[in-house]
Short mmCIF file of C-alpha atoms and ligand atoms in Angstrom, two decimals:
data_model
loop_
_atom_site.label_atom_id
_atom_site.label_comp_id
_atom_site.label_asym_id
_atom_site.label_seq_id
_atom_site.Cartn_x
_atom_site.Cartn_y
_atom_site.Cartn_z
CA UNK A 181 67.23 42.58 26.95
CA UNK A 182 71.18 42.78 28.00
CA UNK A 183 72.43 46.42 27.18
CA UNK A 184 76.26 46.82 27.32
CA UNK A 185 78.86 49.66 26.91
CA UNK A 186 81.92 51.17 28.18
CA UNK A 187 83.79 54.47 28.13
CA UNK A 188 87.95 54.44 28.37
CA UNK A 189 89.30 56.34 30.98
CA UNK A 190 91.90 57.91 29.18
CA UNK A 191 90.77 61.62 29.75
CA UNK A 192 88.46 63.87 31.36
CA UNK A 193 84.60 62.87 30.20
CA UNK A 194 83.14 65.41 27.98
CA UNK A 195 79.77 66.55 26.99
CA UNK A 196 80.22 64.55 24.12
CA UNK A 197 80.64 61.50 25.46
CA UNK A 198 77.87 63.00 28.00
CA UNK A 199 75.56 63.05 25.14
CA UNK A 200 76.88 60.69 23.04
CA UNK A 201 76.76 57.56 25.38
CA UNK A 202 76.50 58.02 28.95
CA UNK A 203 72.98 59.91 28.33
CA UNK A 204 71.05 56.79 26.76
CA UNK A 205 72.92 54.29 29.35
CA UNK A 206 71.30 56.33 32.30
CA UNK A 207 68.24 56.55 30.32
CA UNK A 208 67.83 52.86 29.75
CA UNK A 209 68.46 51.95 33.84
CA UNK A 210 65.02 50.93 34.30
CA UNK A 211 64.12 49.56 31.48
CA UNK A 212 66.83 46.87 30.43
CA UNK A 213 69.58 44.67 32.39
CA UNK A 214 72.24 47.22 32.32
CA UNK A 215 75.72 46.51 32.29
CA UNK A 216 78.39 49.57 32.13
CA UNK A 217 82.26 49.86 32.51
CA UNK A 218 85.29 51.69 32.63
CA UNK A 219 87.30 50.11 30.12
CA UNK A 220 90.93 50.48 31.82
CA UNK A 221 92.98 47.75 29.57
CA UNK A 222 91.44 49.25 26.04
CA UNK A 223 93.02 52.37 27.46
CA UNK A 224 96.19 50.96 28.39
CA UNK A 225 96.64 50.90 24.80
CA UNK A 226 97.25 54.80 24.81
CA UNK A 227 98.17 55.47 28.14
CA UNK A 228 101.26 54.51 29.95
CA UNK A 229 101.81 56.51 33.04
CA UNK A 230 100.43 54.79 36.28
CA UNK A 231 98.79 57.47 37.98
CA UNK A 232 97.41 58.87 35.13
CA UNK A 233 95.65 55.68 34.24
CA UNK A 234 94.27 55.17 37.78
CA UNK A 235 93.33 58.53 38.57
CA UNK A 236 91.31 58.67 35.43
CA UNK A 237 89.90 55.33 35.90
CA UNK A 238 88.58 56.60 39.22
CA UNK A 239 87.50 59.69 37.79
CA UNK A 240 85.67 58.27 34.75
CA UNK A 241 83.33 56.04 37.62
CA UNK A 242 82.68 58.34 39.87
CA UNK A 243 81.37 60.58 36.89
CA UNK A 244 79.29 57.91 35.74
CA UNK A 245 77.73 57.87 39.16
CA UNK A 246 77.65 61.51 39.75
CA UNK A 247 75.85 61.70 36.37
CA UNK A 248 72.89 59.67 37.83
CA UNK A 249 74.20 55.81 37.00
CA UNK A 250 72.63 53.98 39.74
CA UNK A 251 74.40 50.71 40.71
CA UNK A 252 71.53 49.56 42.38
CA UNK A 253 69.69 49.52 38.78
CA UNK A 254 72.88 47.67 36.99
CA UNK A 255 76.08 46.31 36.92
CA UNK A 256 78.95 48.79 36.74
CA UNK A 257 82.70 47.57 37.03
CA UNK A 258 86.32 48.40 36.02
CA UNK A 259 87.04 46.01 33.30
CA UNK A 260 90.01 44.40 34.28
CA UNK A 261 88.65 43.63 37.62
CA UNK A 262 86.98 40.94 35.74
CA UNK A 263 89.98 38.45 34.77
CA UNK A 264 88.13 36.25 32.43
CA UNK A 265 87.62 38.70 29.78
CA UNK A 266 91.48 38.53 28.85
CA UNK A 267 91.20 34.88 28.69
CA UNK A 268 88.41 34.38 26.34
CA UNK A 269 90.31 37.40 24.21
CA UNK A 270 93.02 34.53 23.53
CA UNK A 271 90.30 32.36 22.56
CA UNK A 272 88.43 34.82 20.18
CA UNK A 273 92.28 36.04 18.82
CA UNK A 274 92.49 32.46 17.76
CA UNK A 275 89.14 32.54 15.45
CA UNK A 276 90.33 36.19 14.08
CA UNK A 277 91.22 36.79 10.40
CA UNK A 278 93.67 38.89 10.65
CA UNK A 279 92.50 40.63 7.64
CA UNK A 280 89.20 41.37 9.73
CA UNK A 281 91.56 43.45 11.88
CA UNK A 282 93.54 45.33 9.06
CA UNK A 283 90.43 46.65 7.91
CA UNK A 284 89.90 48.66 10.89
CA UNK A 285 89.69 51.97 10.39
CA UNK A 286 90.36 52.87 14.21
CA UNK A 287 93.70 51.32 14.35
CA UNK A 288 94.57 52.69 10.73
CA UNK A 289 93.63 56.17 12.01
CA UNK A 290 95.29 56.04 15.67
CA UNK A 291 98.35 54.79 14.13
CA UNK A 292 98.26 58.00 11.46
CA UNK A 293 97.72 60.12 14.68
CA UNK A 294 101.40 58.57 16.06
CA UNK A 295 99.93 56.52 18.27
CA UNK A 296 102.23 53.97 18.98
CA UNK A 297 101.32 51.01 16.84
CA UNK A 298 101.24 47.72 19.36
CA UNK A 299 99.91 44.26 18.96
CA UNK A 300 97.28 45.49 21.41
CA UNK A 301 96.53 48.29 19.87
CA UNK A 302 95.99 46.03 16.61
CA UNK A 303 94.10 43.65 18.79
CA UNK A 304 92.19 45.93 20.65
CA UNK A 305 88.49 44.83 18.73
CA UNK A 306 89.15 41.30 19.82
CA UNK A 307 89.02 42.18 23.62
CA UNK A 308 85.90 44.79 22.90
CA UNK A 309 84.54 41.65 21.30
CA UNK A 310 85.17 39.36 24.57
CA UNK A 311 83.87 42.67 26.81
CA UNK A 312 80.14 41.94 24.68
CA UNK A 313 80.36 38.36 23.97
CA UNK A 314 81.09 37.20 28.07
CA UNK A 315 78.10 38.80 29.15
CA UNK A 316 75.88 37.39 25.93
CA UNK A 317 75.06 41.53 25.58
CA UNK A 318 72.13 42.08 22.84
CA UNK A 319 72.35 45.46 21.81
CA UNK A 320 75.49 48.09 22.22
CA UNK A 321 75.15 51.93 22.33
CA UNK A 322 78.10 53.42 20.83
CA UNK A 323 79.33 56.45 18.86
CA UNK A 324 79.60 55.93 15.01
CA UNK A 325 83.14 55.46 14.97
CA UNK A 326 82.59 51.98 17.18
CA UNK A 327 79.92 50.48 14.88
CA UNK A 328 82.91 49.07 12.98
CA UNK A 329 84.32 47.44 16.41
CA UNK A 330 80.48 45.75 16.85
CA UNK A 331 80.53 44.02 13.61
CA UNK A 332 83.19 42.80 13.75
CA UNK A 333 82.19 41.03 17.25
CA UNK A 334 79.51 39.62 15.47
CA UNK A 335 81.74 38.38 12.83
CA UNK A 336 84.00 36.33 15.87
CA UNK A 337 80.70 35.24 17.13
CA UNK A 338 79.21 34.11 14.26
CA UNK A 339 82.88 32.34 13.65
CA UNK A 340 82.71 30.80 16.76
CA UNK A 341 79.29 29.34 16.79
CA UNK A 342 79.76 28.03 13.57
CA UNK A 343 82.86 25.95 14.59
CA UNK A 344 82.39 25.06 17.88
CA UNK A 345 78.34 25.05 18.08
CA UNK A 346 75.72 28.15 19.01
CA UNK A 347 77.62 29.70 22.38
CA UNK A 348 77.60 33.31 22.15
CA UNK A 349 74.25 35.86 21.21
CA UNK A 350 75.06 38.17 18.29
CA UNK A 351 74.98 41.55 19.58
CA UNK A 352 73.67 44.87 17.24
CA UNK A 353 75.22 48.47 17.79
CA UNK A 354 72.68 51.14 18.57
CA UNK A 355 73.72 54.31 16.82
CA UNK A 356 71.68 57.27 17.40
CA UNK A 357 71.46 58.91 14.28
CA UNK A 358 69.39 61.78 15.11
CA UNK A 359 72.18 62.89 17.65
CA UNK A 360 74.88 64.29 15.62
CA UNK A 361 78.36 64.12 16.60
CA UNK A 362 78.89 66.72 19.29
CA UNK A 363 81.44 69.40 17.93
CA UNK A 364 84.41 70.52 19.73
CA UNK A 365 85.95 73.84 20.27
CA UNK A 366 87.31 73.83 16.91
CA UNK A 367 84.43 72.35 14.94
CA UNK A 368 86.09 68.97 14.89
CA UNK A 369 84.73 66.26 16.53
CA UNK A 370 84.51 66.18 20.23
CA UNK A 371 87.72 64.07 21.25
CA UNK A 372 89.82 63.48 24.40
CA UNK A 373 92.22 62.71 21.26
CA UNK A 374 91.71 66.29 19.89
CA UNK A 375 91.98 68.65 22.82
CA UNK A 376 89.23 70.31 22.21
CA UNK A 377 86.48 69.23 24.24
CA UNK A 378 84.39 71.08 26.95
CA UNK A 379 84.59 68.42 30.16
CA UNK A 380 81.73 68.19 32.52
CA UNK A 381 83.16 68.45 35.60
CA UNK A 382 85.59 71.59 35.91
CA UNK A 383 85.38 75.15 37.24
CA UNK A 384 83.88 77.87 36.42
CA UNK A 385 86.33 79.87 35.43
CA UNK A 386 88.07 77.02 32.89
CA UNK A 387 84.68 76.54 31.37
CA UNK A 388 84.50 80.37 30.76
CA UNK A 389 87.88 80.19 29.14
CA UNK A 390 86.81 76.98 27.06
CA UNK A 391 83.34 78.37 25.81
CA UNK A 392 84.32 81.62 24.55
CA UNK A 393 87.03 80.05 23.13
CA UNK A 394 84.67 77.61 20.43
CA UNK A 395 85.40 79.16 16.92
CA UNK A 396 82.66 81.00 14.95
CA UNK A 397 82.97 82.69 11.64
CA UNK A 398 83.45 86.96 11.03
CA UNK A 399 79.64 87.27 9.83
CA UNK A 400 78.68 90.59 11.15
CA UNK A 401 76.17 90.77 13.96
CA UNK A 402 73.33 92.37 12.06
CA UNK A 403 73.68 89.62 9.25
CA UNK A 404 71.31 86.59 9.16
CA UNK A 405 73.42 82.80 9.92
CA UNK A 406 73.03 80.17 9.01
CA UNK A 407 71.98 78.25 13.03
CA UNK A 408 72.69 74.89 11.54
CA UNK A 409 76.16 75.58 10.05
CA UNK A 410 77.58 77.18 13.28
CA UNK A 411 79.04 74.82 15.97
CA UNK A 412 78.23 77.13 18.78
CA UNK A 413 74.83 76.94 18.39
CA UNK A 414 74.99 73.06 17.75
CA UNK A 415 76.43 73.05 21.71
CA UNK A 416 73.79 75.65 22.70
CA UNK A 417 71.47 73.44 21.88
CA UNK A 418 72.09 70.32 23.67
CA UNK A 419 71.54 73.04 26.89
CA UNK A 420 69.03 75.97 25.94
CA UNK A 421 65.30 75.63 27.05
CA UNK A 422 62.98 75.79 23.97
CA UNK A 423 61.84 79.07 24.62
CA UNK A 424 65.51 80.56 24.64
CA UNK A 425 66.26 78.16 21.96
CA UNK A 426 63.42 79.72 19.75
CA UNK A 427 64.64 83.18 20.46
CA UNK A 428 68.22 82.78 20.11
CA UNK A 429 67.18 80.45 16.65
CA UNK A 430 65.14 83.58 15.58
CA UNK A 431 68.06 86.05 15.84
CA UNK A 432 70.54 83.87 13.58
CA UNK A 433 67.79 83.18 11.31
CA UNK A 434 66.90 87.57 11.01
CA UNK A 435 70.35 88.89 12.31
CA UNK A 436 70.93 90.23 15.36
CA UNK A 437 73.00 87.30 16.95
CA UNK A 438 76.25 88.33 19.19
CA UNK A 439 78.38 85.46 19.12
CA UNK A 440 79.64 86.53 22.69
CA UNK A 441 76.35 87.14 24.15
CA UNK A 442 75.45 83.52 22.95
CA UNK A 443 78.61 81.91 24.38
CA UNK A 444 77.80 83.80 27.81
CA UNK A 445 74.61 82.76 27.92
CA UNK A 446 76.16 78.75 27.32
CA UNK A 447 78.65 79.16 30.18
CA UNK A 448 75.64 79.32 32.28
CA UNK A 449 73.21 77.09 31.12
CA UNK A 450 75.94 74.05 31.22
CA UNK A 451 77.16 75.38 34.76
CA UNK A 452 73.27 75.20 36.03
CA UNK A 453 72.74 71.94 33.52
CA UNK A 454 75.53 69.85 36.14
CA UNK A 455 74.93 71.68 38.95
CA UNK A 456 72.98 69.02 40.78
CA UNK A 457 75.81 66.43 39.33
CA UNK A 458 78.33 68.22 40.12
CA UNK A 459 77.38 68.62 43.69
CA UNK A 460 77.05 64.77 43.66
CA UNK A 461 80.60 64.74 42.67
CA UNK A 462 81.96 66.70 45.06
CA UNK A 463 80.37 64.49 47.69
CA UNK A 464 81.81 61.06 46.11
CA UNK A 465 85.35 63.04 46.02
CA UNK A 466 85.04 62.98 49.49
CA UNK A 467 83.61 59.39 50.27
CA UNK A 468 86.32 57.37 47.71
CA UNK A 469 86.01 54.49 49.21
CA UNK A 470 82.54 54.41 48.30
CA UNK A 471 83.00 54.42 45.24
CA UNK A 472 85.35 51.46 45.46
CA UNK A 473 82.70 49.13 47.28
CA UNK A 474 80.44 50.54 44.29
CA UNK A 475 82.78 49.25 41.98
CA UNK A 476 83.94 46.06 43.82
CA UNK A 477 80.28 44.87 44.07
CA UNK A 478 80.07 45.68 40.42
CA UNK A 479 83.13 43.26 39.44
CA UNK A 480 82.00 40.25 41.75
CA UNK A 481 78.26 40.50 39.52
CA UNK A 482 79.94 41.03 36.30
CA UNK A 483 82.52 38.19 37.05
CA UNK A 484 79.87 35.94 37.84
CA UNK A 485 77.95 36.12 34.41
CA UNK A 486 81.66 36.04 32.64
CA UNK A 487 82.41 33.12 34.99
CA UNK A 488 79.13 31.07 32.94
CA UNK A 489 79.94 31.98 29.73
CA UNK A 490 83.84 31.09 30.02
CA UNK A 491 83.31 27.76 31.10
CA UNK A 492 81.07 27.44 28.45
CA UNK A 493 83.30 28.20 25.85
CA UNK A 494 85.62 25.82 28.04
CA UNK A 495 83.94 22.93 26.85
CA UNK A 496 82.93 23.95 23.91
CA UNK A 497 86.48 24.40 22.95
CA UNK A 498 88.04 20.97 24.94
CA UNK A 499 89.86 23.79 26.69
CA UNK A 500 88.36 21.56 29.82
CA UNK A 501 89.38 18.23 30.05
P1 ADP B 131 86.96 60.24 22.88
O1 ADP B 131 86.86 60.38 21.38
O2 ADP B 131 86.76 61.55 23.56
O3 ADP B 131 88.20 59.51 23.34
P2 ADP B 131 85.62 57.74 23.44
O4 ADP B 131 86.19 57.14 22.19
O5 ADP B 131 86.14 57.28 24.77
O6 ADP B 131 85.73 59.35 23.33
O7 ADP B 131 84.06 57.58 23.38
C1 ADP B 131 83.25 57.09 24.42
C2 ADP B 131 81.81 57.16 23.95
O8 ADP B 131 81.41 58.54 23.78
C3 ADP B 131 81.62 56.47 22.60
O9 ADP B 131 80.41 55.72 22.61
C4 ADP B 131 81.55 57.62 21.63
O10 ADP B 131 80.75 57.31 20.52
C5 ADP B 131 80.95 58.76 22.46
N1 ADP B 131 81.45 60.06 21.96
C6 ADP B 131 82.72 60.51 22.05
N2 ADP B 131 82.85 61.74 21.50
C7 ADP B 131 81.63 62.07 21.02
C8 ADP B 131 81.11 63.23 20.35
N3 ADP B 131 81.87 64.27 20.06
N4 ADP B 131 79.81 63.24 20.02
C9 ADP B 131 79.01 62.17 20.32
N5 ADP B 131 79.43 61.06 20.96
C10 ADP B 131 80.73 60.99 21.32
N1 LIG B 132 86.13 50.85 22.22
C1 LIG B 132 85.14 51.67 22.88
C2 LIG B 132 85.49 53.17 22.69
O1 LIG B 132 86.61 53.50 22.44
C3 LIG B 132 85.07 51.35 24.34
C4 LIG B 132 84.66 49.94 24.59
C5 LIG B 132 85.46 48.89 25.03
C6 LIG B 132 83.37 49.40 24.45
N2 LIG B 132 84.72 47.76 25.16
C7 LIG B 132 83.44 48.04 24.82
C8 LIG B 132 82.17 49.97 24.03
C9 LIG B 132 82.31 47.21 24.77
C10 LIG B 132 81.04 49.13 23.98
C11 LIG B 132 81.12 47.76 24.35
O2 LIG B 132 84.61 54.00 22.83
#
């Protein structure tokens, strides 16, 4: 079983994306060929300032790492160190209604945020489609807001197999739907996009600032809440311990709950929760390169599947002749 995702690097990684995605791609190390990336040309469709988009390319893989990814246990690569996945993109564009691609609510809603409205931000499902289809992935653990993205993949596939004979598996999201979206500061969704996310790796100090900054409502303290309406408690917990989780869950339920006691209380439980990770970190900050031979060794695996798979499609196509 091929398992396949990849996170942009087009922020700071946040406990969203934490538990969100990175979470059940550590998980599922041992279990499953594992293939995870850093998905630098999707974000090159929002970023255009050069040291922003390597420094956070870098960032967003030694994360991954410091998080517990273990490149011994699968194949982890920056995405455009793989050259073939652009190529078969053409190929795939050419099999692409471009109705298929107006109906995507990504683009539709990046473009209403001002994002600036390119043909590769338009086109940016047919190279997620070539990222799953080169390595013939099975199943692909995203957020909600990606299932879209993975069906229509299986759409091109389907397209393609039917015209040019069976070439390429058709892959299924996995969508955790008992994990709901994590909230951000303001009760929104969790979004580099948003500004209002809680990243994993910063200091103490900013996550003090961020965490008694999430939003609650003006219900007195001796007044019963309502734990499953209130966003702070939805972050506390992804952290607490079950005991504290019952206690804290008993004084919303009978009253008694101090919004600022409960936010203190977070700031420490997600400073111990990364503490071993963020140690980690602070030790591949200091051996870059590395992370780079991590990441090189990644590519030259991952290019050799996509190398298979192109030529493939190569013939397949009369693209070799
Ligand atoms: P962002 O919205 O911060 O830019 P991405 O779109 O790069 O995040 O998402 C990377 C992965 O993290 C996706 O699989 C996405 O579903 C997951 N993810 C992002 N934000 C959240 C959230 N708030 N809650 C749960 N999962 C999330
Ligand atoms: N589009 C995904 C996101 O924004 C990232 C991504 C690119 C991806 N290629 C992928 C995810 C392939 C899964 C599989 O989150």
């Amino acid at each position: 079983m091929k398992i396949l995702s990849g996170i942009q690097p087009s922020g700071q990684l946040h406990i969203g994306n934490y538990f969100g995605m990175m979470r059940s791609m550590i998980a599922n190390m041992d279990s499953s060929e594992l293939y995870a990336f850093i998905v630098n040309l999707h974000a090159l469709t929002s970023v255009h300032d050069r040291e922003r988009l390597a420094r956070d390319t870098f960032n967003a893989a030694a994360d991954f790492l410091a998080l517990g990814l273990d490149p011994e246990k699968c194949i982890f690569w920056v995405q455009s160190d793989v050259p073939e996945v652009t190529e078969l993109t053409w190929v795939l564009s050419t099999l692409t209604p471009m109705g298929l691609l107006e109906r995507c609510h990504s683009y539709k809603d990046k473009v209403a945020k001002n994002l600036f409205a390119s043909h590769g931000l338009f086109s940016y499902p047919v190279l997620m489609a070539a990222d799953i289809l080169i390595y013939q992935a099975d199943k692909v653990p995203v957020g909600k807001d990606q299932k879209q993205h993975v069906e229509v993949t299986r759409d091109i596939a389907i397209k393609f197999n039917n015209t040019f004979g069976e070439t390429f598996v058709i892959p299924e999201p996995v969508i955790d739907d008992n994990l709901a979206v994590v909230p951000g500061l303001d009760g929104q969704k969790m979004s580099k996009s948003y500004g209002n996310t809680i990243p994993i790796f910063q200091d103490q100090k900013a996550l003090k600032k961020q965490v008694m900054a999430i939003t609650t409502d003006a219900t007195p303290v001796e007044a019963p809440k309502d734990p499953e309406k209130c966003n702070l408690f939805a972050i506390y917990k992804l952290f607490a311990p079950a005991d504290r989780l019952a206690e804290t869950h008993a004084l919303y339920v009978n009253g008694g709950a101090m919004y600022g006691k409960v936010k203190l209380e977070l700031v420490d439980l997600i400073w111990e929760y990364f503490r071993a990770a963020r140690e980690k970190r602070e030790k591949l900050e200091n051996d870059r390169a590395y992370v780079h031979a991590v990441l090189g060794r990644g590519a030259e695996k991952a290019r050799e599947k996509a190398v298979v798979t192109l030529n493939l499609v190569k013939e397949r196509t009369g693209l070799k002749y």
